[in-house]
Short mmCIF file of C-alpha atoms in Angstrom, two decimals:
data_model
loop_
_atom_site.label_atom_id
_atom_site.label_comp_id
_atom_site.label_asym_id
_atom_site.label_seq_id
_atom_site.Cartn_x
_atom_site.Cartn_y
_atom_site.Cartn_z
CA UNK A 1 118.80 -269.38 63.77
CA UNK A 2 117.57 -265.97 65.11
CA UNK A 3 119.39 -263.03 64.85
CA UNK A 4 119.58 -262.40 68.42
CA UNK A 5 120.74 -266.22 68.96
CA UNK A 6 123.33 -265.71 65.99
CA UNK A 7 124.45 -262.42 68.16
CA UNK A 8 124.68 -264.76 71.12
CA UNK A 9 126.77 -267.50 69.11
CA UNK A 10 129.08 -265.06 67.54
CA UNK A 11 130.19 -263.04 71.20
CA UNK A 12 130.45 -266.56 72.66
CA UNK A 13 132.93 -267.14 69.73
CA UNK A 14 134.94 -264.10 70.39
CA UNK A 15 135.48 -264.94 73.93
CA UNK A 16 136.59 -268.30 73.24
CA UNK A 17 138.77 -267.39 70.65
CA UNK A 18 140.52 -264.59 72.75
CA UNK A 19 141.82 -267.34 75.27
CA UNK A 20 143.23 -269.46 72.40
CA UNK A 21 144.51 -266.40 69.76
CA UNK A 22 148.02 -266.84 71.79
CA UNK A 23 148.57 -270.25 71.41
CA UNK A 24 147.80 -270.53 67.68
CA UNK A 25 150.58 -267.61 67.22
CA UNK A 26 148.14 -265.31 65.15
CA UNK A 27 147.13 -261.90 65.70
CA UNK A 28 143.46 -262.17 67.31
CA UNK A 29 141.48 -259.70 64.61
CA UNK A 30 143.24 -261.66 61.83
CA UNK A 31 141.49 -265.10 63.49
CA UNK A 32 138.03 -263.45 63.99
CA UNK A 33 138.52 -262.43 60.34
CA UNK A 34 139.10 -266.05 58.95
CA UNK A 35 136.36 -267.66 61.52
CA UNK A 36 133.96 -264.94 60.41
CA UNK A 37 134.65 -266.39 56.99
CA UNK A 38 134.34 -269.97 58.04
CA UNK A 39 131.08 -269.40 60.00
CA UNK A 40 129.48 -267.32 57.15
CA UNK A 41 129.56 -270.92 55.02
CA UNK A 42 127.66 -273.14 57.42
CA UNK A 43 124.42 -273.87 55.26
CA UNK A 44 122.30 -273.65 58.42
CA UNK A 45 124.04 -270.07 59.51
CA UNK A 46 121.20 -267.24 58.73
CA UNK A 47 122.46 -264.08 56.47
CA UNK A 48 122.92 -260.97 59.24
CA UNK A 49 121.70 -257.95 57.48
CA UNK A 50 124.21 -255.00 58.26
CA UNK A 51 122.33 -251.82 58.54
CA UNK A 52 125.19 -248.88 57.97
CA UNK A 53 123.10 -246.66 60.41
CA UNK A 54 122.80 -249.04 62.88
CA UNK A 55 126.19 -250.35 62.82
CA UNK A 56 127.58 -246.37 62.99
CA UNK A 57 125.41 -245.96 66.14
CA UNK A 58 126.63 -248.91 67.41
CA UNK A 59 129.94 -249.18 66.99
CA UNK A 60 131.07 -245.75 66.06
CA UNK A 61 130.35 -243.64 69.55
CA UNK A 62 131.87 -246.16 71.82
CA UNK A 63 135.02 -247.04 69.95
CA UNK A 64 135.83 -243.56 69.56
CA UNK A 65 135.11 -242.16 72.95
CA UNK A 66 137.09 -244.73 74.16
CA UNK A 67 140.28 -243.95 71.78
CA UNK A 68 139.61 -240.19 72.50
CA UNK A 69 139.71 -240.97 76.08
CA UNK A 70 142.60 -242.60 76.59
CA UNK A 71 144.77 -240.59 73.74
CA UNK A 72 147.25 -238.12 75.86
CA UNK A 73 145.65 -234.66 75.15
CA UNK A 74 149.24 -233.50 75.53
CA UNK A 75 150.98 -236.22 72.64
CA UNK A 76 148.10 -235.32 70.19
CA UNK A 77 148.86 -232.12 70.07
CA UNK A 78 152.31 -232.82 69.19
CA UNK A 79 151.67 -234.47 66.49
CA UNK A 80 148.30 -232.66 65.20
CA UNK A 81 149.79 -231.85 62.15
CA UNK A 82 151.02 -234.98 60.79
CA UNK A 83 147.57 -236.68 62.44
CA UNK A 84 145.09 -233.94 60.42
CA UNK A 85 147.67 -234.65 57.30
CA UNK A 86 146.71 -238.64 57.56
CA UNK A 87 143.10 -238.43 58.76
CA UNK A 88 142.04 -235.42 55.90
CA UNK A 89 144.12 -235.24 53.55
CA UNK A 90 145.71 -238.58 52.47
CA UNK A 91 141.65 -239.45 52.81
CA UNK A 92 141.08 -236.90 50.20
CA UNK A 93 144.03 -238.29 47.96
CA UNK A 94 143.42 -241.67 48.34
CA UNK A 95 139.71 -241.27 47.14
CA UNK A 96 141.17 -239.70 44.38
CA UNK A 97 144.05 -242.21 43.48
CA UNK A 98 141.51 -245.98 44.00
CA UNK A 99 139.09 -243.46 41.83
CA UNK A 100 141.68 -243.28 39.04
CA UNK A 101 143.05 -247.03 39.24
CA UNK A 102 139.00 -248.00 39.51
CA UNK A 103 138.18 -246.09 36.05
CA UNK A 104 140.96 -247.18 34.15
CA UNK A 105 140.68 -251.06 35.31
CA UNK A 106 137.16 -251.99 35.63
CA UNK A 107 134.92 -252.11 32.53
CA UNK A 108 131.54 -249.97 32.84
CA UNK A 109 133.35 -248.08 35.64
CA UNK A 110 132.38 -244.39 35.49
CA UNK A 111 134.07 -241.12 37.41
CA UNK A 112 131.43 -240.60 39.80
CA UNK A 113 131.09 -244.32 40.42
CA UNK A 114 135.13 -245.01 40.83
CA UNK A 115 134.72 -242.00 43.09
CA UNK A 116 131.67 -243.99 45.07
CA UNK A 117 134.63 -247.05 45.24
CA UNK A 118 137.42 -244.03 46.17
CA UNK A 119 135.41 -243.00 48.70
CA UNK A 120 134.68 -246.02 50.79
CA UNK A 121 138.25 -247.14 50.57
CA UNK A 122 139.57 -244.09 52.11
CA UNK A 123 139.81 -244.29 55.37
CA UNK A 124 141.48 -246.59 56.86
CA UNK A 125 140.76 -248.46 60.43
CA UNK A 126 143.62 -247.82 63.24
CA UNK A 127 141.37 -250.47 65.40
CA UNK A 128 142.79 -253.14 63.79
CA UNK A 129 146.27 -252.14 63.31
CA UNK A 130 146.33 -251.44 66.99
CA UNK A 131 144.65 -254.46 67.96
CA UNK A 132 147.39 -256.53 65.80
CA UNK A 133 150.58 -254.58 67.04
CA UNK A 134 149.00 -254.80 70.68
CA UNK A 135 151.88 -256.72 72.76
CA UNK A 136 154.69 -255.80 70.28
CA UNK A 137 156.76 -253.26 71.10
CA UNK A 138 155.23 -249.88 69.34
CA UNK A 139 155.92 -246.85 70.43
CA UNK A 140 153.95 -244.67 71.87
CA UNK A 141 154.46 -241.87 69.17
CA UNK A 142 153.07 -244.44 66.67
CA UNK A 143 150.27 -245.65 68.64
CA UNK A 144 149.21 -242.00 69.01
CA UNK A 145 149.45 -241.05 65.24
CA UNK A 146 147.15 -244.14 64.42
CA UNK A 147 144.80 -244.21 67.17
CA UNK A 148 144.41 -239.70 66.19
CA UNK A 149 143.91 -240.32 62.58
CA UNK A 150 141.40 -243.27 63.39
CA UNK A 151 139.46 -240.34 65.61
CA UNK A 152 139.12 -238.09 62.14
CA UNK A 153 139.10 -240.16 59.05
CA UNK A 154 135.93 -241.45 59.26
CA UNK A 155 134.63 -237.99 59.49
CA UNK A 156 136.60 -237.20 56.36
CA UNK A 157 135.56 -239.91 54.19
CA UNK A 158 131.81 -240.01 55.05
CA UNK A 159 131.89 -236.44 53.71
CA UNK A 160 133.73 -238.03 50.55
CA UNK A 161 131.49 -240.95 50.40
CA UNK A 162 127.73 -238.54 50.37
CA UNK A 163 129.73 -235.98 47.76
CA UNK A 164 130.72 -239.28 45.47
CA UNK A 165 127.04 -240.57 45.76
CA UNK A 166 125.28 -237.42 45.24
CA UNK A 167 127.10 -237.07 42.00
CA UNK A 168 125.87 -240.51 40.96
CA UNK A 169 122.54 -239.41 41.74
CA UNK A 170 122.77 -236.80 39.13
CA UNK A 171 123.79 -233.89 41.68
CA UNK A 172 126.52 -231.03 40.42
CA UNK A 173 129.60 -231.33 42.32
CA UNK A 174 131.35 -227.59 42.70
CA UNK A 175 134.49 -227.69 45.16
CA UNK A 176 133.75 -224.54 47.13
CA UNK A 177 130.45 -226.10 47.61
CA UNK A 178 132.16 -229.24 49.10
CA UNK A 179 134.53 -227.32 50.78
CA UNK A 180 132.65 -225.44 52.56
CA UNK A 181 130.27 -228.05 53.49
CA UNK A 182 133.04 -230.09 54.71
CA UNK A 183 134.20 -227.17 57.05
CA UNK A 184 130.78 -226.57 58.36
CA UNK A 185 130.08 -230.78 59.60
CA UNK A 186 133.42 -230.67 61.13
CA UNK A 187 132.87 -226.74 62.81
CA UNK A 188 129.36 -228.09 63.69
CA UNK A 189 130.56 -231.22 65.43
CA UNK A 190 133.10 -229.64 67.47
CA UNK A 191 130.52 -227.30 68.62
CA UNK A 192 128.03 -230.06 69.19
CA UNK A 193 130.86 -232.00 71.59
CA UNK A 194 132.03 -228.91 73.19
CA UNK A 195 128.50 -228.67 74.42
CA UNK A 196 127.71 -232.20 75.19
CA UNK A 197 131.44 -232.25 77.27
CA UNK A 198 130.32 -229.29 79.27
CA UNK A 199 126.90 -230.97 80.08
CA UNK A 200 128.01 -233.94 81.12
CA UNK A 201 130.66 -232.01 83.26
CA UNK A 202 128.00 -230.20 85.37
CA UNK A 203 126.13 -233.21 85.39
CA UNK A 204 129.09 -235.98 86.73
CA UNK A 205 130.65 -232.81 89.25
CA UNK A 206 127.14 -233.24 91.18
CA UNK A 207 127.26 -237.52 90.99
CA UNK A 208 131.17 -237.98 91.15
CA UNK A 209 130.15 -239.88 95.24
CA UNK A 210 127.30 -242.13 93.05
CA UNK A 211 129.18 -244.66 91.13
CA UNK A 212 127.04 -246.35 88.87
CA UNK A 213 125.12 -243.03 88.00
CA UNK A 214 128.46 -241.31 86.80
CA UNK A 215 129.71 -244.47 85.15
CA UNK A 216 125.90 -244.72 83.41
CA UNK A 217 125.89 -241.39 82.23
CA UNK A 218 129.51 -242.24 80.53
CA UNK A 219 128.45 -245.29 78.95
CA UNK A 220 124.87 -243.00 77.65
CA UNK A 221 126.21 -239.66 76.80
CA UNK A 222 129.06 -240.42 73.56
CA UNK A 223 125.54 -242.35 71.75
CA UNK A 224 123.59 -238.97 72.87
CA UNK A 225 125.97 -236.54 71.37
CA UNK A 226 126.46 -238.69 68.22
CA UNK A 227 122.43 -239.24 67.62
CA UNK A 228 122.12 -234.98 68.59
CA UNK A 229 125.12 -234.07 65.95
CA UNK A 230 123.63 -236.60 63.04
CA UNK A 231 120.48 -234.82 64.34
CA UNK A 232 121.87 -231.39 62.91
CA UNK A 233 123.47 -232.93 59.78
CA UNK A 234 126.97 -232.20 61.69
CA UNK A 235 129.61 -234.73 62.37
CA UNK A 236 129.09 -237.33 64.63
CA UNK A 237 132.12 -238.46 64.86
CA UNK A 238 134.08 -235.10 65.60
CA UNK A 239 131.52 -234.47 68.67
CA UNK A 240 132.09 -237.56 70.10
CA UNK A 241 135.78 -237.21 69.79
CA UNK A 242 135.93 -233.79 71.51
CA UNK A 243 133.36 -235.21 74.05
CA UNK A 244 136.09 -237.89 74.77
CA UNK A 245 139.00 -235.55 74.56
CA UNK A 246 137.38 -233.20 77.27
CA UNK A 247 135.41 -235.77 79.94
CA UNK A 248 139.33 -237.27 79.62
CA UNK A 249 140.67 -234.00 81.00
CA UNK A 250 137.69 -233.48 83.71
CA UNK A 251 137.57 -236.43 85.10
CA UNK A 252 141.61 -236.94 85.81
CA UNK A 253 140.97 -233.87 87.96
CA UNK A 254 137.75 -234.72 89.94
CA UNK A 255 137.51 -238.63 89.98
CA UNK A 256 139.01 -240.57 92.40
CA UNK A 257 141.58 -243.53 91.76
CA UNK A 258 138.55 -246.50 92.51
CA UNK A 259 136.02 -244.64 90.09
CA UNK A 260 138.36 -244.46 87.41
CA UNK A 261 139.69 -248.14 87.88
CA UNK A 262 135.96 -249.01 88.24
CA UNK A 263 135.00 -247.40 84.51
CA UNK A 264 138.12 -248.14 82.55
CA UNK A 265 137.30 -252.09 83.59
CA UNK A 266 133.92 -251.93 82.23
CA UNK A 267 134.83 -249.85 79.34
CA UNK A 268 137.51 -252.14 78.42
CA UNK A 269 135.00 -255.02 78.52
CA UNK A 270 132.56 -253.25 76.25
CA UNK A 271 135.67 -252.42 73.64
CA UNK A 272 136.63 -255.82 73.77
CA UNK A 273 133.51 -257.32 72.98
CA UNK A 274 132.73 -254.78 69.76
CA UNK A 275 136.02 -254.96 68.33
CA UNK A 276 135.41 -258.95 68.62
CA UNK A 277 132.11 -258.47 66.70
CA UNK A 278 133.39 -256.41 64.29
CA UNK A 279 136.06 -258.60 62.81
CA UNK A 280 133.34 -261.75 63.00
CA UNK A 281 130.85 -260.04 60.80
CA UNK A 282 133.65 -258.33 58.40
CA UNK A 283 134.33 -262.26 57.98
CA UNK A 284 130.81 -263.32 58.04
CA UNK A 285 129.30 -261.04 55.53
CA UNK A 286 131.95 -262.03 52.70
CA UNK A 287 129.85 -265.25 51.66
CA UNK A 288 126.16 -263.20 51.44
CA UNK A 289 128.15 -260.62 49.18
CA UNK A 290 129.65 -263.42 46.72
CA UNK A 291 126.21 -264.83 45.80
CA UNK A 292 125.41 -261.55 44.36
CA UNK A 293 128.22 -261.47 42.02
CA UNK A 294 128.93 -263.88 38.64
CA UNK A 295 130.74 -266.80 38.90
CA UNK A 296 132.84 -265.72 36.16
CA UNK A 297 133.37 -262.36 37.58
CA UNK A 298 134.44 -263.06 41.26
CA UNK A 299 138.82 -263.83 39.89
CA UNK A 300 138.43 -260.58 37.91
CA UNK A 301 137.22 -258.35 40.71
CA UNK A 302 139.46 -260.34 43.50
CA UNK A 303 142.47 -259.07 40.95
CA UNK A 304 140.81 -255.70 40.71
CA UNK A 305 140.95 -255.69 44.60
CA UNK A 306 144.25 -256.73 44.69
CA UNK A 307 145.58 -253.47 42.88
CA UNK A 308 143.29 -251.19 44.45
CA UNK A 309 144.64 -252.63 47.77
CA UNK A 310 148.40 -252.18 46.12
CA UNK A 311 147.50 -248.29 44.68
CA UNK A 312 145.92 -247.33 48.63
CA UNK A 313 149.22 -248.98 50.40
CA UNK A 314 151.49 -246.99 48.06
CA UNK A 315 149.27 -243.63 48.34
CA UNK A 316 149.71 -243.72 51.88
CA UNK A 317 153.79 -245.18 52.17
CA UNK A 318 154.36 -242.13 49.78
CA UNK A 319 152.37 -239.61 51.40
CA UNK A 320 153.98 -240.54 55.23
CA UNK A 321 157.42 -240.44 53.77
CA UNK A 322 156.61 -237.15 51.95
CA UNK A 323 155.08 -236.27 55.85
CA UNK A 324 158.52 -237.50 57.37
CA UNK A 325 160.53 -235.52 54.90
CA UNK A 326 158.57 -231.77 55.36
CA UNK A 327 158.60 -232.46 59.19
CA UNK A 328 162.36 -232.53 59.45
CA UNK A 329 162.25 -229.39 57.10
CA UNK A 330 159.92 -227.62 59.45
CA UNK A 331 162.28 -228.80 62.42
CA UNK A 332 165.45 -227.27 60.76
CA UNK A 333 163.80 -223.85 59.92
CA UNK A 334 163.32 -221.17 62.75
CA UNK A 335 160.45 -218.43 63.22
CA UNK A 336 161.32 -215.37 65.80
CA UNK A 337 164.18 -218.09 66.82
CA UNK A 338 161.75 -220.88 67.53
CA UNK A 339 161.53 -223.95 65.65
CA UNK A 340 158.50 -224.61 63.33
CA UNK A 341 158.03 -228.31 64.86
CA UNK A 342 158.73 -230.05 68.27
CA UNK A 343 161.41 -232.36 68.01
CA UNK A 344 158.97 -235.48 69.40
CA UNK A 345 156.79 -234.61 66.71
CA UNK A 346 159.76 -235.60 64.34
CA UNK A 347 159.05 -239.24 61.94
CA UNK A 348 161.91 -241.76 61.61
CA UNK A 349 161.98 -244.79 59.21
CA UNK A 350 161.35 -246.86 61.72
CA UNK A 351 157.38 -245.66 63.07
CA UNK A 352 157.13 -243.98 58.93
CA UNK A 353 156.96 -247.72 58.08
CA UNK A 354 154.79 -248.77 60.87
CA UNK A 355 152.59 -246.26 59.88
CA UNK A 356 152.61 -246.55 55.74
CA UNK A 357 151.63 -250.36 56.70
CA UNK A 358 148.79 -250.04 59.31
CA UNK A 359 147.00 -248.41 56.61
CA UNK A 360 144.09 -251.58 57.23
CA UNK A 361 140.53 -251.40 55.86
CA UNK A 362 137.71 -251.81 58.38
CA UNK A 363 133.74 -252.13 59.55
CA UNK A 364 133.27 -248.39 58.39
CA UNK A 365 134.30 -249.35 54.85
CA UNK A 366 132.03 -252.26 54.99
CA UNK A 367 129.07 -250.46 56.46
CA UNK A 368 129.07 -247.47 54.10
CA UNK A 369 129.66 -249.70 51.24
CA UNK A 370 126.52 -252.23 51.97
CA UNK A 371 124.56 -248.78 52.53
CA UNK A 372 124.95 -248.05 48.87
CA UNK A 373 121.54 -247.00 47.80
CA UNK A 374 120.06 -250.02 45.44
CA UNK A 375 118.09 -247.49 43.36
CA UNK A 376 118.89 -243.90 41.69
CA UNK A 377 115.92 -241.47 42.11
CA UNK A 378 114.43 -242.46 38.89
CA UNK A 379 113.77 -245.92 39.97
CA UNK A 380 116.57 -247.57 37.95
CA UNK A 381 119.19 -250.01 40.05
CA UNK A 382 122.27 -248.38 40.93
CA UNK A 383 125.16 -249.00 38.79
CA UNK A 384 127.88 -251.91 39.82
CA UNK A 385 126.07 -251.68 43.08
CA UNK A 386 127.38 -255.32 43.67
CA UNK A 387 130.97 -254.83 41.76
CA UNK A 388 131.62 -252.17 44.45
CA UNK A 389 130.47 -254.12 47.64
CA UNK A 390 132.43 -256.91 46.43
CA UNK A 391 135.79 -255.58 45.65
CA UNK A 392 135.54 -253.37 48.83
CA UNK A 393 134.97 -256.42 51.50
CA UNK A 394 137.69 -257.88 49.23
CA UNK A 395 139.82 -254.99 49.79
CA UNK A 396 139.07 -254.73 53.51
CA UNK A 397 139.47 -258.92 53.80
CA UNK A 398 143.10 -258.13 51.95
CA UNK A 399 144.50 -255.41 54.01
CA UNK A 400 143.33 -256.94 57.32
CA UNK A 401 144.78 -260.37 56.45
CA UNK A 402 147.67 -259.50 54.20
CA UNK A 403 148.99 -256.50 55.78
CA UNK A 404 147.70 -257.37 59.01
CA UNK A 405 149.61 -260.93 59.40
CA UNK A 406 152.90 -259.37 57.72
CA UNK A 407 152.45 -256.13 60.26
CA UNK A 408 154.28 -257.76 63.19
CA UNK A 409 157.10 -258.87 61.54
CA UNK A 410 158.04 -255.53 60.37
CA UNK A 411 157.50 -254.51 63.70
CA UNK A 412 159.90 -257.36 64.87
CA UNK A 413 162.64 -256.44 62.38
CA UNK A 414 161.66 -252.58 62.99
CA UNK A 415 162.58 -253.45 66.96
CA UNK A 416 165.73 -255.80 66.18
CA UNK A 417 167.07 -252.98 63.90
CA UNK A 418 166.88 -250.22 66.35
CA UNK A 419 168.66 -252.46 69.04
CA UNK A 420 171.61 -253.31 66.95
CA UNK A 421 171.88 -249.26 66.13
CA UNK A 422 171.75 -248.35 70.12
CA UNK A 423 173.65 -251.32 70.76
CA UNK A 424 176.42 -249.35 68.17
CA UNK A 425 175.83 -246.24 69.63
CA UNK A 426 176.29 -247.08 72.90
CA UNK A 427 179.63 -248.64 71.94
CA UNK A 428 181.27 -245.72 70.16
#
């Protein structure tokens, strides 16, 4: 079968599955997951070879400028602080923490290598916890916390990722170096979307009355201003968020009620369809990545997976409680009789949970992790090239299905727990 046809196949199955994920009373990325899976085995099924730069073009611009869109400009900057403290650095420190679990568990495992495996577990993908919690009652705080720390964390551990595998490649890592660096893609992409939004302003002001032109130049412009920013070795992803954080702005102010119903239906069509595919080939690529690996080796590295999935979920439930706790610190302390922190930017136990637990693996993890380079600039393979791809689409296939099939019955008991307590309240 052709890729194209396979393409075909595979959106056909998303579609059908979507009118059926109800009935079978599971969440529908969790099902495109498993039928990925299932499909990937059919001996007649052709092997679809994931290329990270195409899938990051692909994927990447849309999904963002979409989530950047629709985020309220006004509740994510509420809650910057606890956003940029998930989406930099609990990235940083959970690169850090699979790094030290990796070294100390897997034979043959170096630093810079463990890094390599740190790196492409760190961020984690809000898509699917959003797309799993979608119907439950979530509120709207929580929604914006993971849908602003899906905007950034890619950004964050791509930077990660090309330190980790520069190291492996016999490069000299020094901090300040990194740091600076890391300050410069993120200062560069801004820049880059700042631009691009003010383009595309003075274009869509003149072609507001022209429909399918505006609506054209939507759909064009976030894969533009990603190709320009990778262009200039600055982030992609940041320029592409602030694109979609300022066309959001313009166009409540200039667009009329029909255009706006008019793009959000075909946008939601287009985000439909890629979150579909992405879940089917996360699924699908698990049975090409198994024949590279030892029989013999495949229950070791599933158990390896299986901690590294443990150390991430604890890194992060640790790190949003920590979050929760310096939050209501910062609310209690004054400065020139103001308080240090809004009140609604305040973390309960309730959304703390929902957050520690949405902490899913995604297509970005897979993509960067199958773009491991198969040779080091000497000409010799690259170390545990195949250990790492393996136990990361393990670790992505074990947060998605474990965490994401538990995830709305915590928000279920979250929801009945709260009730009872107003219920109480409203008593006394």
């Amino acid at each position: 079968m052709e890729n194209y046809s396979i393409i075909i196949f595979i959106l056909t199955v998303v579609i059908g599955l979507s009118a059926f994920a109800d009935k079978l009373k599971l969440p529908y990325p969790i099902l495109l997951v498993i039928v990925g899976v299932e499909i990937g085995f059919i001996p007649t099924m052709a092997e679809i070879e994931i290329n990270p730069e195409i899938i990051f073009l692909l994927f990447l611009p849309p999904l963002l400028y979409d989530a950047s869109f629709n985020i309220s400009s006004k509740d994510f900057k509420t809650n910057l602080h606890t956003i940029t403290t998930l989406a930099i650095w609990l990235v940083f420190l959970t690169t850090v923490g699979i790094a030290v679990a990796a070294y100390y568990l897997i034979p043959e495992m170096t630093w810079p290598l463990a890094f390599v495996l740190g790196s492409i577990l760190s961020a984690t993908d809000a898509v699917a916890a959003i797309s799993i919690t979608k119907g439950l009652k979530i509120s709207h705080k929580t929604i914006t916390i993971l849908e602003g720390e899906s905007l950034i964390n890619d950004a964050s551990a791509l930077v990660a990722y090309r330190f980790a595998v520069a190291a492996v490649m016999g490069a000299a890592f020094i901090i300040w170096k990194a740091a600076l660096e890391f300050v410069l893609l993120l200062g560069g992409g801004f820049l880059v979307g700042f631009v691009m939004s003010k383009i595309l302003s003075f274009i869509l002001a003149r072609v507001k009355n022209k429909p399918e032109v505006t609506i054209s130049f939507m759909l064009l412009m976030p894969f533009v201003t990603y190709l320009i920013a990778e262009h200039l070795h600055v982030s992609g992803v940041i320029a592409v968020v602030i694109l979609g954080l300022a066309i959001s702005r313009f166009s409540k102010k200039i667009f009329p009620e029909s255009l706006k119903n008019q793009s959000k239906g075909l946008w939601d069509v287009i985000v439909f369809l890629l979150n579909g595919l992405i879940f089917i080939l996360i699924g699908l690529n698990f049975r090409y990545i198994l024949k590279d690996i030892d029989n013999d080796m495949i229950l070791p590295y599933i158990g390896y997976a299986i901690i590294i999935t443990i150390v991430a979920l604890l890194i992060r439930m640790v790190r949003v409680y920590l979050q929760k706790i310096n939050l209501q610190k910062a609310f209690q302390s004054t400065k020139k009789g103001k308080r240090r922190v809004s009140e609604h930017a305040l973390l309960d136990f309730g959304n703390s949970l929902i957050i520690s637990w949405s902490g899913m693996r995604g297509i970005v993890s897979l993509a960067i992790a199958i773009g491991l380079p198969r040779f080091l600039e000497d000409g010799t393979p690259f170390p545990l090239r195949n250990a790492i791809i393996f136990i990361s689409v393990a670790v992505v296939l074990l947060t998605l299905i474990g965490q994401g099939l538990t995830l709305p019955f915590i928000v279920k008991k979250i929801n009945e727990i709260e009730a009872k307590k107003q219920i109480k309240d409203n008593s006394n």
